[in-house]
Tab-separated table of C-alpha atoms in Angstrom:
chain	number	residue	atom	x	y	z
A	478	MET	CA	24.873	-21.920	23.577
A	479	ALA	CA	27.257	-24.030	25.639
A	480	HIS	CA	26.244	-27.040	23.547
A	481	GLU	CA	27.328	-25.244	20.350
A	482	SER	CA	30.688	-24.278	21.821
A	483	ASP	CA	31.242	-27.832	23.140
A	484	GLU	CA	30.487	-29.230	19.687
A	485	ALA	CA	32.814	-26.692	18.048
A	486	LEU	CA	35.587	-27.673	20.455
A	487	ARG	CA	35.095	-31.382	19.674
A	488	MET	CA	35.254	-30.631	15.951
A	489	MET	CA	38.427	-28.557	16.343
A	490	LEU	CA	40.162	-31.271	18.346
A	491	ALA	CA	39.173	-33.882	15.770
A	492	LEU	CA	41.401	-32.304	13.104
A	493	PRO	CA	44.803	-33.983	13.289
A	494	VAL	CA	47.585	-31.412	13.498
A	495	ALA	CA	49.593	-32.991	10.674
A	496	ARG	CA	46.574	-32.854	8.346
A	497	GLY	CA	45.861	-29.242	9.289
A	498	VAL	CA	49.459	-28.244	8.532
A	499	GLU	CA	49.306	-30.143	5.235
A	500	LEU	CA	46.161	-28.242	4.220
A	501	LEU	CA	47.661	-24.907	5.240
A	502	SER	CA	50.868	-25.645	3.325
A	503	GLY	CA	48.660	-26.272	0.293
A	504	ALA	CA	47.176	-22.814	0.790
A	505	VAL	CA	50.725	-21.392	0.884
A	506	ASP	CA	51.472	-23.260	-2.372
A	507	HIS	CA	48.408	-21.701	-3.951
A	508	LEU	CA	49.140	-18.164	-2.745
A	509	LEU	CA	52.736	-18.279	-3.908
A	510	SER	CA	51.638	-19.537	-7.334
A	511	LEU	CA	49.463	-16.483	-7.986
A	512	PRO	CA	50.918	-13.944	-10.415
A	513	GLU	CA	49.901	-11.117	-8.062
A	514	VAL	CA	52.199	-12.470	-5.362
A	515	THR	CA	55.700	-11.130	-5.840
A	516	SER	CA	57.284	-12.636	-2.741
A	517	ASP	CA	58.563	-16.091	-1.990
A	518	THR	CA	57.223	-16.002	1.574
A	519	VAL	CA	53.886	-15.353	3.247
A	520	GLY	CA	52.537	-14.194	6.561
A	521	ALA	CA	49.905	-16.083	8.514
A	522	VAL	CA	47.392	-14.796	11.052
A	523	GLY	CA	45.095	-17.075	13.029
A	524	PHE	CA	42.729	-16.987	15.968
A	525	CYS	CA	42.277	-19.590	18.730
A	526	MET	CA	42.839	-22.995	17.126
A	527	GLY	CA	43.811	-21.165	13.939
A	528	GLY	CA	46.400	-19.270	15.956
A	529	GLY	CA	47.848	-22.564	17.112
A	530	PHE	CA	47.910	-23.776	13.522
A	531	VAL	CA	49.778	-20.619	12.514
A	532	LEU	CA	52.523	-21.690	14.914
A	533	TYR	CA	52.499	-25.281	13.645
A	534	LEU	CA	52.620	-24.045	10.044
A	535	ALA	CA	55.474	-21.630	10.723
A	536	ALA	CA	57.409	-24.413	12.453
A	537	ALA	CA	56.945	-26.736	9.471
A	538	ASP	CA	57.079	-24.422	6.440
A	539	PRO	CA	60.055	-22.072	5.943
A	540	ARG	CA	58.032	-20.113	3.381
A	541	VAL	CA	56.173	-18.520	6.312
A	542	SER	CA	58.217	-15.483	7.319
A	543	ALA	CA	55.695	-13.887	9.695
A	544	ALA	CA	53.331	-15.644	12.091
A	545	VAL	CA	50.689	-13.872	14.165
A	546	PRO	CA	48.734	-16.110	16.531
A	547	PHE	CA	45.887	-14.500	18.439
A	548	TYR	CA	45.430	-16.593	21.611
A	549	GLY	CA	46.796	-19.559	19.677
A	550	VAL	CA	45.857	-22.890	21.185
A	551	ILE	CA	48.492	-25.627	20.907
A	552	GLN	CA	47.125	-29.189	21.025
A	553	GLY	CA	49.361	-31.497	23.039
A	554	GLU	CA	53.120	-31.326	22.599
A	555	LEU	CA	54.807	-28.177	21.371
A	556	PRO	CA	55.951	-28.378	17.758
A	557	ASP	CA	59.569	-28.738	16.687
A	558	PHE	CA	60.670	-25.175	15.959
A	559	SER	CA	64.227	-26.070	14.898
A	560	GLY	CA	63.470	-25.148	11.260
A	561	LEU	CA	61.518	-21.981	12.099
A	562	LYS	CA	62.262	-19.009	9.828
A	563	ALA	CA	59.273	-16.837	10.763
A	564	GLN	CA	59.254	-13.962	13.154
A	565	ILE	CA	56.376	-14.332	15.606
A	566	GLN	CA	54.153	-11.692	17.144
A	567	GLY	CA	51.507	-13.280	19.354
A	568	HIS	CA	48.543	-11.707	21.147
A	569	TYR	CA	47.149	-13.243	24.336
A	570	GLY	CA	44.753	-12.280	27.107
A	571	GLU	CA	46.040	-12.114	30.666
A	572	LEU	CA	42.642	-13.334	31.880
A	573	ASP	CA	42.535	-16.314	29.509
A	574	GLU	CA	42.236	-19.408	31.708
A	575	SER	CA	42.627	-21.750	28.718
A	576	ILE	CA	46.087	-20.362	27.884
A	577	PRO	CA	47.822	-19.454	31.148
A	578	VAL	CA	50.596	-16.870	31.076
A	579	SER	CA	53.013	-19.470	32.482
A	580	GLY	CA	52.361	-21.568	29.371
A	581	LEU	CA	53.334	-18.628	27.211
A	582	ASP	CA	56.641	-18.319	29.012
A	583	ALA	CA	57.316	-21.999	28.296
A	584	LEU	CA	56.268	-21.563	24.645
A	585	ALA	CA	58.560	-18.550	24.160
A	586	LYS	CA	61.472	-20.380	25.774
A	587	HIS	CA	60.857	-23.467	23.628
A	588	ILE	CA	60.772	-21.424	20.413
A	589	GLN	CA	63.894	-19.453	21.321
A	590	GLU	CA	65.894	-22.510	22.379
A	591	GLN	CA	65.044	-24.476	19.245
A	592	SER	CA	65.210	-21.744	16.613
A	593	GLY	CA	67.158	-18.824	18.034
A	594	ILE	CA	64.139	-16.631	17.272
A	595	THR	CA	62.684	-14.714	20.194
A	596	PRO	CA	58.918	-14.498	19.767
A	597	ASP	CA	57.168	-11.269	20.690
A	598	LEU	CA	54.252	-12.570	22.784
A	599	ARG	CA	52.107	-9.669	23.942
A	600	LEU	CA	49.632	-9.676	26.801
A	601	TYR	CA	46.420	-7.675	27.052
A	602	PRO	CA	44.088	-7.157	30.030
A	603	ALA	CA	41.520	-9.355	28.340
A	604	ASN	CA	40.156	-12.877	28.041
A	605	HIS	CA	40.337	-15.549	25.360
A	606	ALA	CA	38.666	-14.419	22.110
A	607	PHE	CA	39.107	-10.746	23.001
A	608	PHE	CA	39.267	-9.884	19.293
A	609	ASN	CA	35.903	-11.485	18.469
A	610	ASP	CA	33.322	-8.691	18.496
A	611	GLY	CA	30.511	-11.258	18.463
A	612	ARG	CA	31.449	-12.634	21.888
A	613	PRO	CA	30.737	-11.190	25.337
A	614	VAL	CA	34.498	-11.218	26.115
A	615	TYR	CA	35.240	-8.843	23.225
A	616	ASP	CA	37.612	-6.107	24.364
A	617	ALA	CA	37.629	-3.263	21.862
A	618	ASP	CA	40.717	-1.554	23.277
A	619	SER	CA	42.815	-4.736	23.392
A	620	ALA	CA	41.635	-5.749	19.918
A	621	ALA	CA	42.486	-2.338	18.485
A	622	ARG	CA	45.926	-2.298	20.111
A	623	ALA	CA	46.702	-5.835	18.912
A	624	TRP	CA	45.655	-5.085	15.334
A	625	ALA	CA	47.525	-1.766	15.356
A	626	SER	CA	50.756	-3.687	16.000
A	627	THR	CA	49.923	-6.644	13.726
A	628	VAL	CA	49.647	-4.701	10.467
A	629	PRO	CA	53.017	-2.896	10.777
A	630	PHE	CA	54.633	-6.175	11.885
A	631	LEU	CA	53.377	-7.906	8.741
A	632	HIS	CA	54.550	-5.033	6.543
A	633	GLU	CA	57.967	-5.086	8.192
A	634	GLN	CA	58.386	-8.837	7.766
A	635	LEU	CA	56.867	-9.172	4.316
A	636	GLY	CA	57.857	-5.899	2.671
């Protein structure tokens, strides 16, 4: 099992951030082109590396008006948030050794200083991947509480 997770980590780190953001912006293009979509902005939710990419996407694409990273992993330097338009509600585990709470304080400060937006980064008494019910670290209570705040947040931001 550790071999599979090591391989998955190598694959995740092999995706250049700029290319990932480009692909996600293409998904935003597609969504906003659909006749069913009546807004000119979208919300984005991501988990782990996907949560990090939600932050990168929101920093780069003003059409993202709501960003919800679940234990979002940032690779390397923090993105430039000076063009950020999205409100951010993040969900992180207090027991997550891969994303220390002190790093979250630095992330929140960085976002606020560059964009004027104060992210709502929430902590749960849980570990990394607490939302993944297929993992031993799954925490049903934390997952339920995080999702119960995510849905209203998205409705509030997106209408």
